[in-house]
């Protein structure tokens, strides 16, 4: 048996909390103030937001931890297929996922019509389920990274004193507690800051209230309290996660210990495949069914059928040839999205690169830069949009007015605020893995920080730069909260166009567009996975 003393020695020396507990208590008091002070409507919005966050975290984190363990640390069959299916949903826009579930279990869903049941994806059930299903792939990814970084030496030593399950519960998960807290933070904050799903299902939260109030021309209520509540939860959970991450890490993270499930292998395979079928295949089948649905005339009357030809035509965006060449449906909206997202991804890379470089050594520069970036992560999207309006809608400055009314600058800024945190965190984690010996040798040769970055870091970590750009681009593709508020006349990117179509029901055009977006995102995800593996191989080569 693994006793308390051996647990402490095997799990390593955890980081000390000290002053962190005091700061956490202060931020919790600030969150309580934001919840208690205000009128009844503000309090109700805060409670709704907290309830949505709690429900999403309660559903996604336990299941995500179990899936991450089975997929990353066991020999369960079929795990590569499940990882590939879940990877496509990592950057799948939330409003697209809402359309996919609406096509299956919504008011006009094919399963709802076939079984003659009430819509299962509606109201609070719909908002919680869509957010939890969207958060699950991210929870699996984050927790899997934490589980993969546990030292093999500790686990092998612990196996001498206890069973495999005792090692998993008392050593592996304990060493990954920080990653689990970060995964919970991610799922909860995305549910709190996004308004697309809550607006679609008519659930009132702070983010949805801000968007609705601006659309109706009213004064938003509780903006300061909502930001204080969200920011307090963010900082508090981050500090708790930092306190749970051990201060020392030894061993070989690229040589993980794989647990043998024995006779339970096929039960584990059935479990992961069932989850993948429900979370991934069911929405995709529903989209394909809707995209190919058609009504034909028969001798007995009109009948609904499914056509594979129509589905393929709709998913390929109904290509046609005219005097101007090949034209596609939604071509204008796709063109706007490509231009906006490319500019936002490039700006995120250029801004995130120096922030990640100066933050790689830790110290106060890491806290200052990363805290500024993570703050954008916590702020609800409609507040970003309102901030862009307040910054650029200034008649006394003609240049800002021209940029605001006649260019895509406000949309680029909204997508930049949405994608900058992810790009910066990818670059930061990659730069931290560069051995200090290489940089110190370059410094002894007279290379300044700029030459070290240009001649040493970028040649070694160019896959991370490409990955950060791709992630920022795909993540910007689903940006809606700020873009809906700041889009200039005549500019309608694909996210806004699709969000408008979703309010008219998940019909064939919407379902085909959602399915086409999934195929694109899945293709980009495969390319990103290849870059991650190449980057990992480069890290192993440098370390050896």
XYZ file of C-alpha atoms in Angstrom:
544
model
C 0.000 0.000 0.000
C 1.091 3.561 -0.672
C 1.147 5.269 2.696
C 0.956 9.005 3.435
C 4.717 9.344 3.842
C 5.519 7.480 0.652
C 2.848 9.514 -1.168
C 4.570 12.759 -0.268
C 7.973 11.452 -1.295
C 6.713 9.972 -4.544
C 4.623 12.943 -5.589
C 7.523 15.331 -5.102
C 7.619 18.571 -3.193
C 4.492 20.576 -4.006
C 4.670 24.309 -4.412
C 3.986 26.315 -1.293
C 0.892 28.476 -1.198
C 1.897 31.077 1.400
C 0.785 34.500 0.217
C -1.265 32.911 -2.568
C -3.973 31.845 -0.123
C -4.289 35.440 1.094
C -4.617 36.735 -2.471
C -7.123 33.991 -3.307
C -9.244 34.986 -0.307
C -9.139 38.633 -1.371
C -10.304 37.775 -4.876
C -13.044 35.542 -3.522
C -14.239 38.446 -1.392
C -14.231 40.614 -4.503
C -16.311 37.980 -6.308
C -18.770 37.885 -3.401
C -19.030 41.681 -3.525
C -19.690 41.590 -7.266
C -22.428 39.036 -6.633
C -24.059 40.708 -3.631
C -23.935 44.408 -4.528
C -26.451 45.489 -7.100
C -30.073 45.207 -8.052
C -32.068 42.019 -8.407
C -31.485 41.773 -12.159
C -27.707 42.023 -11.821
C -27.709 39.391 -9.088
C -29.838 37.078 -11.203
C -27.481 37.482 -14.173
C -24.513 36.688 -11.921
C -26.238 33.597 -10.530
C -27.156 32.446 -14.037
C -23.547 32.872 -15.166
C -22.210 30.973 -12.163
C -24.759 28.202 -12.635
C -23.832 27.816 -16.308
C -20.120 27.721 -15.469
C -20.624 25.200 -12.653
C -22.804 22.900 -14.761
C -20.371 22.948 -17.686
C -17.371 22.244 -15.454
C -19.248 19.547 -13.536
C -20.096 17.709 -16.757
C -16.913 18.158 -18.775
C -14.073 17.885 -16.245
C -14.780 14.434 -14.665
C -15.526 12.848 -18.027
C -12.602 14.658 -19.649
C -10.169 13.445 -16.960
C -11.257 9.838 -17.465
C -10.996 10.134 -21.260
C -7.584 11.799 -21.008
C -6.316 8.952 -18.824
C -7.621 6.281 -21.198
C -6.366 8.019 -24.333
C -2.972 9.239 -23.087
C -1.789 6.719 -20.515
C -3.364 3.335 -21.281
C -3.258 0.747 -24.060
C -6.954 1.004 -24.889
C -7.628 0.060 -28.549
C -8.906 2.709 -30.932
C -7.534 5.669 -29.002
C -5.911 7.194 -32.101
C -9.258 7.248 -33.905
C -10.961 8.924 -30.943
C -8.165 11.492 -30.635
C -8.514 12.289 -34.339
C -12.280 12.732 -34.037
C -12.035 14.938 -30.948
C -9.255 17.040 -32.505
C -11.651 18.324 -35.142
C -13.898 19.774 -32.432
C -11.097 21.671 -30.665
C -11.548 24.767 -32.813
C -15.090 24.150 -34.004
C -16.964 27.460 -33.469
C -19.557 27.337 -30.714
C -22.384 28.627 -32.874
C -21.575 25.909 -35.430
C -21.776 23.264 -32.709
C -25.077 24.743 -31.606
C -26.335 24.319 -35.164
C -25.137 20.718 -35.272
C -26.932 19.761 -32.052
C -30.002 21.696 -33.128
C -30.067 19.614 -36.321
C -30.146 16.446 -34.206
C -32.148 17.172 -31.056
C -33.571 20.655 -31.553
C -37.095 21.703 -32.386
C -36.520 20.821 -36.049
C -34.043 17.985 -35.442
C -34.327 14.717 -37.300
C -34.203 12.631 -34.102
C -36.851 14.834 -32.525
C -39.127 14.344 -35.529
C -38.405 10.632 -35.894
C -39.162 9.747 -32.262
C -41.862 12.447 -31.861
C -40.315 13.786 -28.647
C -39.877 17.194 -27.145
C -36.657 19.043 -28.114
C -33.846 17.955 -25.810
C -31.496 20.752 -26.863
C -33.419 23.841 -25.796
C -33.225 26.482 -23.079
C -30.912 25.731 -20.190
C -30.427 22.107 -21.277
C -29.265 23.219 -24.698
C -26.868 25.894 -23.412
C -25.293 23.592 -20.820
C -25.005 20.632 -23.171
C -23.484 22.575 -26.088
C -20.950 24.315 -23.829
C -20.040 21.056 -22.077
C -19.668 19.185 -25.383
C -17.487 22.009 -26.729
C -15.346 22.110 -23.567
C -14.764 18.343 -23.395
C -12.101 18.119 -26.177
C -10.177 20.974 -24.560
C -10.372 19.324 -21.140
C -9.091 16.068 -22.643
C -6.206 17.885 -24.346
C -5.124 19.937 -21.313
C -5.406 17.075 -18.833
C -3.647 14.697 -21.246
C -0.707 17.104 -21.434
C -0.564 17.178 -17.631
C -0.782 13.398 -17.371
C 1.927 12.974 -20.001
C 4.358 15.175 -18.079
C 4.318 13.041 -14.915
C 7.741 11.548 -14.229
C 7.964 7.887 -15.159
C 10.463 7.245 -12.365
C 7.942 8.265 -9.703
C 5.228 6.025 -11.095
C 7.532 3.024 -11.439
C 8.703 3.477 -7.860
C 5.106 3.794 -6.664
C 4.152 0.559 -8.459
C 6.494 -1.267 -6.094
C 4.275 -0.245 -3.155
C 0.770 -0.324 -4.602
C -1.518 -1.244 -7.465
C -1.776 0.603 -10.765
C -5.039 2.328 -9.786
C -3.510 3.534 -6.524
C -0.609 4.993 -8.488
C -2.997 6.714 -10.914
C -5.130 8.235 -8.161
C -2.400 9.143 -5.659
C 0.542 10.001 -7.898
C -0.456 10.574 -11.525
C -3.568 12.664 -10.930
C -1.985 14.424 -7.987
C 0.934 15.554 -10.144
C -1.572 16.702 -12.786
C -3.786 18.708 -10.419
C -2.616 21.994 -11.899
C -3.578 20.903 -15.422
C -6.997 19.780 -14.172
C -7.616 23.182 -12.588
C -6.561 24.913 -15.808
C -8.939 22.693 -17.798
C -11.791 23.561 -15.447
C -10.885 27.223 -15.748
C -10.953 27.012 -19.541
C -14.371 25.368 -19.698
C -15.924 27.709 -17.151
C -14.555 30.921 -18.642
C -15.544 30.058 -22.206
C -19.074 29.424 -20.957
C -19.054 32.760 -19.094
C -17.581 34.967 -21.828
C -19.374 33.624 -24.920
C -22.805 34.882 -25.871
C -23.557 32.964 -29.084
C -24.944 29.807 -27.464
C -26.785 31.574 -24.635
C -28.380 34.012 -27.082
C -29.352 31.165 -29.377
C -31.081 29.280 -26.528
C -32.400 32.447 -24.811
C -30.450 31.980 -21.574
C -29.649 35.224 -19.768
C -26.029 35.654 -18.639
C -23.762 38.693 -18.325
C -22.322 38.268 -21.816
C -25.730 37.690 -23.417
C -27.199 40.661 -21.530
C -24.462 42.974 -22.799
C -25.084 41.910 -26.385
C -28.879 42.178 -26.116
C -28.751 45.561 -24.391
C -26.485 46.995 -27.073
C -28.623 45.541 -29.881
C -31.728 47.169 -28.379
C -29.962 50.455 -27.684
C -30.311 50.164 -23.895
C -27.700 50.829 -21.255
C -25.978 47.567 -20.229
C -26.257 46.820 -16.519
C -23.675 45.313 -14.236
C -20.727 45.576 -16.635
C -18.235 46.408 -13.891
C -19.573 43.748 -11.544
C -19.564 41.158 -14.284
C -15.937 41.895 -15.131
C -15.005 41.886 -11.436
C -16.727 38.516 -10.952
C -15.119 36.912 -14.016
C -11.692 38.390 -13.360
C -11.769 37.369 -9.701
C -12.606 33.779 -10.562
C -9.859 33.770 -13.197
C -7.095 35.033 -10.914
C -8.219 32.886 -7.981
C -8.244 29.640 -9.963
C -4.941 30.485 -11.663
C -3.288 31.007 -8.287
C -4.719 27.737 -6.992
C -3.437 25.966 -10.092
C 0.005 27.523 -9.626
C 0.031 26.346 -6.016
C -0.796 22.783 -7.058
C 1.918 22.532 -9.703
C 5.029 20.963 -8.129
C 8.132 23.112 -7.966
C 10.409 20.309 -9.154
C 10.049 18.136 -12.245
C 12.511 15.361 -12.952
C 12.432 12.511 -15.382
C 11.702 11.979 -19.055
C 8.324 13.397 -20.113
C 8.659 11.863 -23.581
C 8.912 8.323 -22.177
C 5.557 7.886 -20.497
C 4.577 4.822 -18.560
C 1.647 3.159 -20.345
C -0.714 1.336 -17.997
C -1.893 -2.068 -19.179
C -5.657 -2.479 -18.744
C -5.567 -6.229 -19.287
C -9.063 -7.670 -19.606
C -10.551 -4.162 -19.257
C -9.034 -2.988 -22.555
C -12.134 -3.636 -24.608
C -14.423 -2.106 -22.003
C -12.298 1.024 -22.141
C -12.424 0.955 -25.940
C -16.217 0.669 -25.874
C -16.412 3.609 -23.458
C -14.230 5.979 -25.480
C -15.860 5.010 -28.772
C -19.328 5.557 -27.277
C -18.366 9.027 -26.083
C -16.875 9.835 -29.483
C -19.983 8.571 -31.258
C -22.285 10.718 -29.116
C -20.196 13.878 -29.078
C -18.794 13.804 -32.619
C -20.510 11.338 -34.938
C -24.083 12.158 -33.895
C -23.784 15.899 -34.691
C -21.960 15.162 -37.957
C -24.536 12.593 -39.055
C -27.267 15.064 -38.185
C -25.629 17.770 -40.295
C -25.237 15.389 -43.224
C -28.859 14.271 -42.879
C -30.090 17.851 -42.905
C -27.821 18.863 -45.782
C -29.152 16.063 -47.996
C -32.815 16.220 -46.994
C -35.262 16.965 -49.783
C -38.979 16.723 -50.493
C -40.129 14.898 -53.640
C -43.504 14.262 -55.229
C -44.704 10.659 -55.181
C -47.959 9.024 -56.356
C -49.125 9.025 -52.741
C -48.113 12.639 -52.081
C -45.068 14.558 -50.997
C -42.388 12.606 -49.109
C -39.142 13.509 -47.399
C -36.054 11.643 -48.626
C -32.292 11.936 -48.384
C -30.002 12.476 -51.368
C -26.254 11.899 -51.209
C -25.815 14.004 -54.346
C -27.572 16.974 -52.813
C -25.555 16.591 -49.602
C -22.264 16.596 -51.525
C -23.379 19.580 -53.600
C -24.408 21.559 -50.536
C -21.261 20.721 -48.558
C -19.039 21.793 -51.467
C -20.950 25.112 -51.360
C -22.855 24.530 -54.604
C -20.089 25.349 -57.115
C -21.198 26.824 -60.442
C -19.455 28.248 -63.490
C -20.435 31.550 -65.063
C -18.740 34.266 -67.093
C -16.577 35.302 -64.128
C -15.288 31.781 -63.418
C -16.142 29.308 -60.679
C -18.469 30.708 -58.041
C -19.415 29.255 -54.665
C -22.273 29.894 -52.304
C -21.298 32.163 -49.408
C -18.199 33.168 -51.393
C -18.341 36.794 -50.291
C -18.651 35.908 -46.598
C -15.813 33.376 -46.883
C -13.595 35.986 -48.531
C -14.213 38.485 -45.742
C -13.444 35.829 -43.118
C -10.179 34.823 -44.799
C -9.002 38.427 -44.958
C -10.013 39.285 -41.377
C -8.741 36.088 -39.771
C -5.410 36.203 -41.647
C -4.741 39.741 -40.416
C -5.780 38.835 -36.857
C -3.606 35.686 -36.802
C -0.588 37.605 -38.111
C -1.082 40.350 -35.526
C -1.464 37.743 -32.752
C 1.811 36.129 -33.805
C 3.680 39.441 -33.938
C 2.389 40.538 -30.526
C 2.619 37.153 -28.841
C 6.194 36.517 -30.006
C 7.937 39.223 -27.891
C 5.590 38.620 -24.940
C 6.402 34.899 -24.942
C 10.129 35.536 -25.426
C 10.470 37.912 -22.475
C 8.233 35.678 -20.330
C 10.204 32.449 -20.893
C 12.503 33.032 -17.919
C 9.641 33.605 -15.478
C 10.145 36.480 -12.978
C 7.994 39.587 -13.006
C 8.108 39.953 -16.790
C 6.327 36.641 -17.222
C 3.570 37.620 -14.787
C 3.115 41.072 -16.332
C 2.987 39.898 -19.945
C 0.989 36.737 -19.435
C -1.463 38.389 -17.027
C -2.191 41.094 -19.610
C -2.832 38.471 -22.274
C -4.883 36.176 -20.034
C -7.014 39.141 -18.988
C -8.288 39.285 -22.582
C -9.264 35.655 -22.188
C -11.476 36.438 -19.194
C -13.250 39.511 -20.572
C -16.601 38.687 -22.224
C -16.680 39.190 -25.972
C -19.367 41.911 -25.963
C -17.212 44.014 -23.619
C -14.365 43.733 -26.134
C -16.752 44.957 -28.803
C -17.944 47.867 -26.662
C -14.320 48.790 -25.916
C -13.495 48.829 -29.639
C -16.516 51.065 -30.283
C -15.486 53.447 -27.516
C -11.932 53.563 -28.890
C -12.676 54.055 -32.585
C -16.096 55.705 -32.788
C -14.746 59.219 -32.229
C -16.056 61.893 -34.621
C -13.365 64.320 -33.433
C -10.658 62.036 -34.891
C -11.399 61.554 -38.626
C -8.786 58.819 -39.054
C -10.372 56.589 -36.404
C -13.841 57.181 -37.847
C -12.611 56.194 -41.297
C -10.961 53.044 -39.958
C -14.103 52.224 -37.991
C -16.626 52.747 -40.805
C -14.712 51.855 -43.971
C -12.184 49.132 -43.085
C -12.032 45.748 -41.385
C -9.881 47.131 -38.558
C -12.545 46.767 -35.811
C -13.219 43.174 -36.844
C -9.493 42.404 -36.836
C -9.179 43.869 -33.329
C -12.084 41.742 -32.106
C -10.557 38.557 -33.542
C -7.137 39.563 -32.174
C -8.474 39.822 -28.638
C -10.067 36.408 -29.141
C -6.962 34.588 -30.467
C -3.991 36.362 -28.852
C -4.078 34.385 -25.552
C -3.860 30.993 -27.260
C -1.070 32.047 -29.643
C 0.963 33.546 -26.800
C 0.598 30.495 -24.555
C 1.696 28.177 -27.378
C 4.813 30.260 -28.049
C 5.587 30.664 -24.355
C 5.443 26.934 -23.612
C 7.606 26.245 -26.682
C 10.256 28.849 -25.825
C 10.512 27.572 -22.260
C 11.690 24.163 -23.536
C 14.820 25.630 -25.174
C 17.906 24.684 -23.110
C 19.532 27.652 -21.407
C 22.955 26.303 -22.425
C 22.299 27.131 -26.086
C 21.256 30.699 -25.335
C 24.149 31.211 -22.911
C 26.619 29.968 -25.531
C 25.185 32.407 -28.080
C 25.411 35.204 -25.526
C 29.079 34.404 -24.883
C 29.665 34.772 -28.622
C 28.368 38.335 -28.388
C 24.791 37.801 -29.610
C 22.248 40.170 -28.108
C 18.706 39.191 -27.283
C 17.514 39.991 -30.806
C 20.211 37.884 -32.493
C 19.601 35.021 -30.056
C 15.910 35.141 -30.888
C 16.519 35.347 -34.654
C 19.432 32.915 -35.007
C 18.738 30.356 -32.259
C 15.125 30.384 -31.107
C 13.244 30.847 -34.384
C 15.180 28.181 -36.362
C 14.570 25.681 -33.542
C 10.952 26.595 -32.913
C 9.572 27.540 -36.324
C 6.927 24.770 -36.089
C 5.616 26.487 -32.949
C 5.290 29.765 -34.866
C 3.351 28.064 -37.646
C 1.195 26.239 -35.108
C 0.468 29.472 -33.223
C -0.560 31.196 -36.465
C -2.798 28.305 -37.512
C -4.444 28.107 -34.082
C -5.015 31.879 -34.028
C -6.507 31.751 -37.539
C -8.888 28.873 -36.813
C -9.864 30.323 -33.439
C -10.594 33.690 -35.091
C -12.812 31.903 -37.588
C -15.409 31.392 -34.857
C -15.182 34.846 -33.274
C -18.674 36.291 -33.022
C -19.250 38.143 -29.761
C -17.225 41.259 -30.601
C -17.611 41.041 -34.391
C -21.397 41.174 -34.185
C -21.145 44.602 -32.529
C -18.370 46.239 -34.566
C -18.929 44.961 -38.132
C -18.970 47.964 -40.526
C -21.686 48.289 -43.180
C -21.247 45.917 -46.108
C -18.804 43.620 -44.278
C -20.333 40.353 -43.175
C -17.863 37.593 -42.243
C -18.893 33.962 -42.215
C -19.404 33.752 -38.429
C -21.971 36.581 -38.425
C -23.653 35.222 -41.553
C -23.973 31.741 -40.079
C -25.192 33.071 -36.732
C -27.985 34.901 -38.531
C -28.961 31.787 -40.479
C -29.067 29.681 -37.319
C -31.899 31.791 -35.909
C -34.074 30.630 -38.801
C -33.580 26.936 -37.958
C -31.033 24.269 -38.886
C -32.065 23.825 -42.498
C -30.062 22.293 -45.348
C -28.022 25.416 -46.138
C -26.955 25.947 -42.540
C -26.212 22.261 -41.957
C -24.092 22.035 -45.118
C -22.106 25.127 -44.153
C -21.498 23.740 -40.659
C -20.327 20.424 -42.111
C -18.018 22.181 -44.564
C -16.498 24.167 -41.698
C -15.903 20.963 -39.746
C -14.067 19.403 -42.684
C -11.884 22.504 -43.012
C -11.157 22.617 -39.286
C -10.416 18.885 -39.237
C -7.935 19.308 -42.076
C -6.239 22.176 -40.280
C -6.225 20.109 -37.080
C -4.398 17.254 -38.835
C -1.797 19.730 -40.071
C -1.452 21.232 -36.584
C -1.025 17.759 -35.078
C 1.755 17.041 -37.563
C 3.471 20.274 -36.512
C 3.155 19.349 -32.839
C 4.791 15.986 -33.461
C 7.549 17.606 -35.479
C 8.109 20.149 -32.727
C 8.233 17.375 -30.097
C 10.783 15.483 -32.191
C 12.894 18.652 -32.396
C 12.739 19.034 -28.605
C 13.841 15.426 -28.120
C 16.713 15.942 -30.558
C 17.926 19.048 -28.729
C 17.709 17.382 -25.314
C 19.611 14.328 -26.426
